[in-house]
Amino acid sequence: DAGVIQSPRHEVTEMGQEVTLRCKPISGHNSLFWYRQTMMRGLELLIYFNNNVPIDDSGMPEDRFSAKMPNASFSTLKIQPSEPRDSAVYFCASSLNDEKLFFGSGTQLSVL
Amino acid sequence: AQRVTQPEKLLSVFKGAPVELKCNYSYSGSPELFWYVQYSRQRLQLLLRHISRESIKGFTADLNKGETSFHLKKPFAQEEDSAMYYCALLTDKLIFGTGTRLQVFP
């Protein structure tokens, strides 16, 4: 299995632009998580899907952030409009029945 | 409140020294705890979980319910142990601490 696949690996954009991060979970996994990692706050859970349904989005910073999971094999995290303080590494992770978590390699986002 | 606390942002030791990365949790139920490690430029990966009572790469962690702690220990640190370490608590979701960066100097 290729593991959790995230794209792009790096994204550099200007403030105000829309950013879309993509994630392909491990086939068969039924839970998907989006995390954000910064030096100041460590790893924060943004949103969590179970069977494609958003279960807990209390970690989403504000309305500029949205996440979708149209099917079991794909999820997106969108930031519109982006701001410099959104610069971070965004991780996607998947698991089966909330057991062992498998992380993607992350997307390094820089908003100038 | 469900919470994981890692009080140290950075821990620096010399090679061969003992290491203890602290983790405290807050949870009213029966906790299931994990340690994750992220080496430079690599993905986050599971290091160990308390249920399996295992030792991985010389690391061990014991769940102390009285002190609500799950500290990660290694008797003799190696340079290749330098990484970010995250303690995590599994409830209906996985809750991470803010992480501790371990630096092992030669």
Short mmCIF file of C-alpha atoms in Angstrom, two decimals:
data_model
loop_
_atom_site.label_atom_id
_atom_site.label_comp_id
_atom_site.label_asym_id
_atom_site.label_seq_id
_atom_site.Cartn_x
_atom_site.Cartn_y
_atom_site.Cartn_z
CA ASP A 1 0.00 0.00 0.00
CA ALA A 2 1.31 3.46 -0.83
CA GLY A 3 0.13 4.87 2.47
CA VAL A 4 -1.69 8.15 2.93
CA ILE A 5 -0.97 10.38 -0.05
CA GLN A 6 -1.05 14.14 0.19
CA SER A 7 -0.61 16.74 -2.49
CA PRO A 8 1.00 19.07 -3.12
CA ARG A 9 4.14 18.52 -1.03
CA HIS A 10 4.81 22.25 -1.02
CA GLU A 11 2.58 25.21 -1.76
CA VAL A 12 3.63 28.83 -1.88
CA THR A 13 0.91 31.37 -2.45
CA GLU A 14 0.09 35.01 -1.94
CA MET A 15 -2.17 36.31 0.78
CA GLY A 16 -5.79 36.31 -0.35
CA GLN A 17 -5.47 33.38 -2.73
CA GLU A 18 -7.43 30.18 -2.40
CA VAL A 19 -5.47 27.11 -1.36
CA THR A 20 -6.64 23.52 -1.75
CA LEU A 21 -4.84 20.64 -0.07
CA ARG A 22 -5.62 17.07 -1.10
CA CYS A 23 -5.52 13.75 0.66
CA LYS A 24 -5.99 10.15 -0.38
CA PRO A 25 -6.38 7.89 2.66
CA ILE A 26 -5.32 4.28 2.84
CA SER A 27 -7.83 2.08 1.06
CA GLY A 28 -10.29 0.53 3.51
CA HIS A 29 -9.74 3.06 6.26
CA ASN A 30 -12.93 4.67 7.51
CA SER A 31 -11.58 7.62 9.50
CA LEU A 32 -9.73 10.62 8.13
CA PHE A 33 -8.13 13.45 10.05
CA TRP A 34 -6.67 16.81 9.06
CA TYR A 35 -3.96 18.20 11.36
CA ARG A 36 -1.94 21.39 11.29
CA GLN A 37 1.56 21.63 12.73
CA THR A 38 3.23 24.87 13.74
CA MET A 39 6.24 25.55 15.94
CA MET A 40 4.14 27.58 18.35
CA ARG A 41 1.21 25.22 18.81
CA GLY A 42 2.53 21.81 17.84
CA LEU A 43 0.11 19.42 16.19
CA GLU A 44 -3.55 20.52 16.20
CA LEU A 45 -6.51 18.48 15.05
CA LEU A 46 -8.57 20.53 12.59
CA ILE A 47 -11.32 18.15 11.54
CA TYR A 48 -12.18 14.48 11.66
CA PHE A 49 -14.33 12.43 9.28
CA ASN A 50 -15.82 9.02 9.91
CA ASN A 51 -17.33 7.17 6.95
CA ASN A 52 -17.03 10.39 4.92
CA VAL A 53 -19.11 12.37 7.42
CA PRO A 54 -17.54 15.26 9.38
CA ILE A 55 -17.74 14.29 13.05
CA ASP A 56 -15.81 17.04 14.79
CA ASP A 57 -14.74 20.29 13.16
CA SER A 58 -14.24 22.23 16.37
CA GLY A 59 -10.56 22.59 15.59
CA MET A 60 -11.13 24.46 12.34
CA PRO A 61 -9.72 27.92 13.04
CA GLU A 62 -12.36 30.01 11.29
CA ASP A 63 -14.77 30.18 8.40
CA ARG A 64 -11.96 30.60 5.92
CA PHE A 65 -11.22 26.91 6.41
CA SER A 66 -13.43 24.20 4.97
CA ALA A 67 -12.98 20.48 4.42
CA LYS A 68 -14.84 17.96 2.32
CA MET A 69 -14.80 14.24 1.85
CA PRO A 70 -16.91 13.45 -1.22
CA ASN A 71 -16.00 9.77 -1.11
CA ALA A 72 -13.98 7.27 0.89
CA SER A 73 -10.84 7.78 -1.14
CA PHE A 74 -10.48 11.54 -1.28
CA SER A 75 -10.60 14.59 0.94
CA THR A 76 -9.77 18.27 0.51
CA LEU A 77 -8.93 21.05 2.91
CA LYS A 78 -9.54 24.50 1.48
CA ILE A 79 -8.46 27.89 2.77
CA GLN A 80 -10.13 30.90 1.19
CA PRO A 81 -8.80 33.54 1.46
CA SER A 82 -5.42 32.47 2.76
CA GLU A 83 -3.44 34.57 5.24
CA PRO A 84 0.25 34.51 6.26
CA ARG A 85 -0.65 33.06 9.65
CA ASP A 86 -1.99 29.98 7.89
CA SER A 87 1.58 29.03 6.98
CA ALA A 88 2.20 25.61 8.49
CA VAL A 89 2.57 21.95 7.66
CA TYR A 90 -0.81 20.32 7.13
CA PHE A 91 -1.04 16.58 7.77
CA CYS A 92 -3.71 14.18 6.70
CA ALA A 93 -4.07 10.87 8.55
CA SER A 94 -6.32 7.87 8.24
CA SER A 95 -7.22 4.92 10.40
CA LEU A 96 -9.51 1.94 10.58
CA ASN A 97 -12.01 2.22 13.41
CA ASP A 98 -9.88 4.84 15.18
CA GLU A 99 -7.06 2.43 15.77
CA LYS A 100 -3.49 3.03 14.65
CA LEU A 101 -3.14 6.32 12.84
CA PHE A 102 -1.25 6.53 9.56
CA PHE A 103 -0.02 9.94 8.51
CA GLY A 104 0.78 11.38 5.11
CA SER A 105 4.01 13.25 4.49
CA GLY A 106 2.29 16.58 4.91
CA THR A 107 1.90 19.71 2.80
CA GLN A 108 4.19 22.60 3.61
CA LEU A 109 2.12 25.74 3.06
CA SER A 110 3.68 29.17 2.87
CA VAL A 111 1.42 32.18 2.49
CA LEU A 112 3.34 35.32 1.61
CA ALA B 1 -11.78 18.05 29.60
CA GLN B 2 -9.73 15.76 27.42
CA ARG B 3 -6.21 17.04 27.17
CA VAL B 4 -2.63 15.93 26.65
CA THR B 5 0.19 18.00 28.12
CA GLN B 6 3.82 17.79 27.15
CA PRO B 7 5.47 20.43 29.34
CA GLU B 8 8.85 20.50 27.59
CA LYS B 9 9.16 22.05 24.14
CA LEU B 10 12.81 21.08 23.89
CA LEU B 11 14.94 18.49 25.61
CA SER B 12 18.68 18.37 24.93
CA VAL B 13 20.95 15.60 26.15
CA PHE B 14 24.31 14.10 25.30
CA LYS B 15 24.63 10.71 23.70
CA GLY B 16 24.48 7.96 26.28
CA ALA B 17 22.49 10.00 28.80
CA PRO B 18 19.08 8.85 30.04
CA VAL B 19 16.05 10.49 28.51
CA GLU B 20 12.57 11.06 29.87
CA LEU B 21 9.95 12.85 27.78
CA LYS B 22 7.03 13.85 29.96
CA CYS B 23 3.38 13.40 29.10
CA ASN B 24 0.35 13.99 31.28
CA TYR B 25 -3.24 13.48 30.27
CA SER B 26 -6.68 14.48 31.41
CA TYR B 27 -9.48 12.03 30.68
CA SER B 28 -12.29 10.64 32.78
CA GLY B 29 -12.45 7.31 30.99
CA SER B 30 -9.97 4.49 30.63
CA PRO B 31 -7.14 6.00 28.61
CA GLU B 32 -5.46 4.58 25.57
CA LEU B 33 -2.17 6.35 25.00
CA PHE B 34 0.43 6.46 22.26
CA TRP B 35 3.79 7.96 21.51
CA TYR B 36 4.44 9.16 17.95
CA VAL B 37 7.78 10.24 16.53
CA GLN B 38 8.64 12.42 13.59
CA TYR B 39 12.20 12.33 12.32
CA SER B 40 13.45 15.19 10.20
CA ARG B 41 11.75 15.25 6.77
CA GLN B 42 9.82 12.08 7.47
CA ARG B 43 6.19 11.40 8.18
CA LEU B 44 4.85 11.06 11.67
CA GLN B 45 4.93 7.44 12.77
CA LEU B 46 3.73 5.44 15.69
CA LEU B 47 6.47 4.64 18.20
CA LEU B 48 4.58 2.67 20.82
CA ARG B 49 1.25 2.24 22.56
CA HIS B 50 0.68 1.50 26.20
CA ILE B 51 -1.57 -1.48 25.57
CA SER B 52 1.17 -3.53 23.95
CA ARG B 53 3.71 -2.82 26.73
CA GLU B 54 6.49 -3.05 24.21
CA SER B 55 9.94 -1.54 23.89
CA ILE B 56 10.70 0.04 20.54
CA LYS B 57 14.18 1.32 19.69
CA GLY B 58 14.99 1.08 23.39
CA PHE B 59 12.09 3.34 24.40
CA THR B 60 9.50 2.33 26.98
CA ALA B 61 6.51 4.12 28.45
CA ASP B 62 4.48 3.12 31.47
CA LEU B 63 0.96 4.28 32.09
CA ASN B 64 0.59 5.67 35.62
CA LYS B 65 -3.10 6.22 36.25
CA GLY B 66 -2.50 7.69 39.69
CA GLU B 67 -0.34 10.44 38.27
CA THR B 68 -2.18 10.48 34.90
CA SER B 69 1.15 10.23 33.16
CA PHE B 70 2.66 8.30 30.26
CA HIS B 71 6.30 9.39 30.23
CA LEU B 72 8.60 8.08 27.50
CA LYS B 73 11.96 6.81 28.69
CA LYS B 74 15.21 5.52 27.27
CA PRO B 75 18.20 4.67 29.44
CA PHE B 76 20.88 5.64 26.88
CA ALA B 77 20.04 8.19 24.20
CA GLN B 78 21.48 7.87 20.70
CA GLU B 79 22.04 10.64 18.16
CA GLU B 80 19.51 9.05 15.81
CA ASP B 81 16.85 9.53 18.49
CA SER B 82 16.82 13.26 17.71
CA ALA B 83 13.27 14.00 16.54
CA MET B 84 9.92 15.45 17.54
CA TYR B 85 7.96 13.25 19.91
CA TYR B 86 4.20 13.51 20.33
CA CYS B 87 2.13 11.94 23.07
CA ALA B 88 -1.45 11.17 22.05
CA LEU B 89 -4.65 10.13 23.78
CA LEU B 90 -7.33 8.13 21.98
CA THR B 91 -10.91 8.92 22.95
CA ASP B 92 -13.45 9.27 20.17
CA LYS B 93 -10.61 11.01 18.33
CA LEU B 94 -6.85 11.16 18.66
CA ILE B 95 -5.69 14.10 20.76
CA PHE B 96 -2.06 15.11 20.49
CA GLY B 97 0.18 17.01 22.86
CA THR B 98 2.17 19.92 21.48
CA GLY B 99 5.25 17.77 21.13
CA THR B 100 8.76 17.74 22.56
CA ARG B 101 11.83 18.16 20.39
CA LEU B 102 14.61 15.84 21.52
CA GLN B 103 18.14 16.80 20.59
CA VAL B 104 20.86 14.27 21.26
CA PHE B 105 24.36 15.69 20.96
CA PRO B 106 27.45 13.59 20.24
#
